[in-house]
Coordinates of C-alpha atoms in Angstrom, one line a residue:
X179 CA 21.6 30.4 2.8
X180 CA 22.7 32.9 0.3
X181 CA 19.1 34.3 -0.8
X182 CA 18.5 34.8 2.9
X183 CA 22.0 36.2 3.2
X184 CA 20.9 38.4 0.5
X185 CA 17.2 39.9 1.6
X186 CA 18.6 39.9 5.0
X187 CA 22.8 40.5 5.2
X188 CA 23.0 40.8 9.1
X189 CA 20.7 37.7 9.9
X190 CA 22.3 35.3 11.5
X191 CA 22.3 32.1 9.5
X192 CA 22.2 27.8 10.2
X193 CA 22.1 24.6 8.3
X194 CA 21.7 21.2 9.1
X195 CA 21.9 18.8 5.9
X196 CA 18.5 16.3 6.1
X197 CA 19.1 14.3 3.3
X198 CA 20.5 11.5 5.6
X199 CA 16.8 9.7 6.8
X200 CA 13.1 11.2 7.7
X201 CA 14.4 10.3 11.5
X202 CA 17.9 12.7 11.2
X203 CA 15.3 14.7 9.5
X204 CA 13.3 15.3 11.9
X205 CA 16.1 15.7 14.8
X206 CA 17.6 18.4 12.9
X207 CA 14.8 19.6 13.1
X208 CA 14.7 20.0 16.7
X209 CA 18.8 20.5 16.8
X210 CA 18.1 24.4 14.9
X211 CA 15.0 25.2 17.4
X212 CA 17.6 24.6 20.0
X213 CA 20.0 26.4 18.3
X214 CA 17.5 29.4 18.8
X215 CA 16.6 29.2 15.2
X216 CA 13.5 31.4 14.8
X217 CA 12.8 30.2 11.1
X218 CA 13.0 27.1 9.4
X219 CA 13.1 26.2 5.8
X220 CA 13.2 22.9 4.0
X221 CA 13.1 22.0 0.5
X222 CA 13.6 18.0 1.0
X223 CA 10.9 15.0 0.1
X224 CA 11.4 12.0 1.6
X225 CA 9.2 9.5 -0.6
X226 CA 7.3 6.5 2.5
X227 CA 6.8 9.9 5.2
X228 CA 2.9 9.8 5.1
X229 CA 1.1 11.8 3.0
X230 CA -2.0 11.4 4.8
X231 CA -1.1 12.0 8.3
X232 CA 1.7 13.6 10.1
X233 CA 4.9 11.5 9.9
X234 CA 8.1 12.0 12.2
X235 CA 8.7 15.3 10.1
X236 CA 5.0 16.6 10.8
X237 CA 5.2 15.6 14.1
X238 CA 9.0 17.4 14.5
X239 CA 7.8 20.5 12.8
X240 CA 4.4 20.8 15.2
X241 CA 6.8 20.6 18.1
X242 CA 8.8 23.8 17.4
X243 CA 6.2 26.1 15.5
X244 CA 4.1 25.4 18.8
X245 CA 7.0 26.8 20.6
X246 CA 7.2 29.9 18.3
X247 CA 9.1 28.9 15.5
X248 CA 8.0 29.9 11.9
X249 CA 8.5 26.3 9.4
X250 CA 8.9 27.0 6.3
X251 CA 8.2 23.7 3.5
X252 CA 8.9 24.1 0.0
X253 CA 5.5 22.1 -1.3
X254 CA 4.8 23.4 -4.7
X255 CA 7.1 20.6 -6.1
X256 CA 4.9 18.1 -7.3
X257 CA 1.9 19.3 -6.0
X258 CA 0.5 19.0 -10.3
X259 CA 2.0 15.6 -10.8
X260 CA -0.2 13.8 -8.4
X261 CA -3.7 12.2 -8.5
X262 CA -6.0 11.1 -5.4
X263 CA -9.2 9.1 -5.5
X264 CA -11.2 6.6 -3.9
X265 CA -10.4 3.1 -5.0
X266 CA -12.7 2.6 -7.5
X267 CA -13.0 -1.5 -7.8
X268 CA -13.5 -2.8 -11.4
X269 CA -12.9 -6.6 -12.1
X270 CA -8.7 -6.5 -12.6
X271 CA -7.5 -7.1 -15.9
X272 CA -7.0 -11.4 -17.0
X273 CA -3.6 -12.6 -15.0
X274 CA -4.0 -10.6 -11.7
X275 CA -5.8 -11.5 -8.4
X276 CA -8.2 -9.0 -6.9
X277 CA -10.3 -5.7 -9.0
X278 CA -8.6 -2.8 -10.9
X279 CA -9.0 0.4 -10.0
X280 CA -11.2 2.4 -12.3
X281 CA -10.2 5.9 -13.5
X282 CA -13.3 6.6 -15.1
X283 CA -16.1 5.5 -17.8
X284 CA -14.8 1.5 -17.0
X285 CA -11.3 2.6 -18.1
X286 CA -8.4 0.9 -15.8
X287 CA -5.6 3.1 -17.6
X288 CA -3.9 6.4 -16.4
X289 CA -2.5 8.0 -19.6
X290 CA 0.7 9.1 -19.7
X291 CA 3.4 10.9 -21.5
X292 CA 7.0 9.9 -20.8
X293 CA 9.8 12.1 -21.8
X294 CA 12.6 10.1 -21.5
X295 CA 14.3 9.8 -17.9
X296 CA 13.9 8.4 -14.9
X297 CA 11.5 8.1 -12.6
X298 CA 9.9 7.5 -9.2
X299 CA 6.1 7.0 -9.2
X300 CA 4.6 7.0 -5.4
X301 CA 1.6 5.7 -4.7
X302 CA 0.6 5.8 -0.5
X303 CA -2.9 5.4 0.3
X304 CA -4.5 6.4 3.4
X305 CA -4.1 3.4 6.5
X306 CA -2.2 3.4 9.8
X307 CA 1.4 3.5 9.3
X308 CA 3.5 0.2 10.4
X309 CA 6.7 1.6 10.4
X310 CA 6.0 5.0 11.9
X311 CA 4.6 2.9 14.9
X312 CA 0.9 3.3 14.9
X313 CA 0.0 0.6 14.7
X314 CA 1.1 -3.1 15.7
X315 CA -0.1 -5.1 12.6
X316 CA 0.1 -2.2 9.3
X317 CA -2.1 -1.8 6.5
X318 CA -4.8 -4.7 5.8
X319 CA -4.5 -3.5 2.6
X320 CA -2.6 -4.8 -0.9
X321 CA -2.8 -2.7 -3.5
X322 CA -0.2 -2.7 -6.7
X323 CA 0.7 -0.2 -9.0
X324 CA 2.2 -1.6 -12.5
X325 CA 3.4 0.6 -15.8
X326 CA 1.5 -0.6 -18.9
X327 CA 2.7 -0.3 -22.8
X328 CA -0.5 2.7 -24.6
X329 CA -2.3 -0.9 -24.9
X330 CA -2.9 -2.5 -21.6
X331 CA 0.4 -5.0 -21.5
X332 CA 2.7 -4.7 -18.9
X333 CA 6.0 -3.1 -18.5
X334 CA 6.7 -3.5 -15.0
X335 CA 4.8 -3.7 -11.9
X336 CA 5.8 -2.9 -8.5
X337 CA 3.0 -5.9 -6.3
X338 CA 5.0 -6.3 -3.0
X339 CA 2.3 -8.0 -0.3
X340 CA 1.9 -4.8 1.6
X341 CA -0.8 -6.7 4.7
X342 CA 0.6 -5.7 8.0
X343 CA 3.0 -3.5 6.1
X344 CA 3.2 0.1 5.2
X345 CA 0.6 1.8 3.0
X346 CA 3.3 1.9 0.0
X347 CA 4.5 1.6 -3.4
X348 CA 6.8 2.9 -5.4
X349 CA 7.5 2.2 -8.6
X350 CA 11.1 3.1 -10.5
X351 CA 11.9 3.2 -14.0
X352 CA 13.6 5.1 -16.6
X353 CA 12.8 5.8 -20.0
X354 CA 15.3 5.4 -22.6
X355 CA 15.7 6.9 -26.2
X356 CA 15.6 10.0 -27.6
X357 CA 11.1 10.6 -27.9
X358 CA 8.9 10.6 -25.5
X359 CA 7.0 6.7 -25.1
X360 CA 3.1 6.6 -24.5
X361 CA 2.3 4.4 -22.1
X362 CA -0.3 3.8 -19.2
X363 CA -0.8 2.9 -15.2
X364 CA -2.4 0.3 -13.8
X365 CA -3.4 0.6 -9.7
X366 CA -5.0 -3.1 -8.6
X367 CA -6.1 -4.3 -4.9
X368 CA -4.9 -8.1 -5.2
X369 CA -6.9 -8.2 -1.6
X370 CA -8.3 -6.2 1.3
X371 CA -11.5 -3.6 1.4

């Protein structure tokens, strides 16, 4: 609001938090429109909102923009820190069920250099979102994500069964020390098509 005030000091300004939940943010978007806000700006990401289709927040944005509100959202915060591809199955390593994703040339490991700090890696795949009420049964695919050492030894994995739930895995971890660490991401499909 301070930046907007610097540019347009006589503009009427309003604020509504969006950090409580995606459902609350959607209600806030409508509340701002109902309070006669003509321009709405946000810089909030909900990692459980669908990446490949409209969720509750996007539908609220569509609703208010259809009524003449200009809506702006910061989309570039993580734009260059992503990977998107079709699942390319190859045999999973020993000890894991199903298939691993081939990142190219038969390599099932996506190399990373991780500076010390806290990380949240979110993996979603294109499938129906159960928690958004789109379907009664959820995804038919169970994908898992693992952080591995540079030599492929699994350090940490998130492998909940997604069948009939949301197509979502969240991998959170902390890299300690004072120097960057080499690691890799491995993605597997335990079941599904």
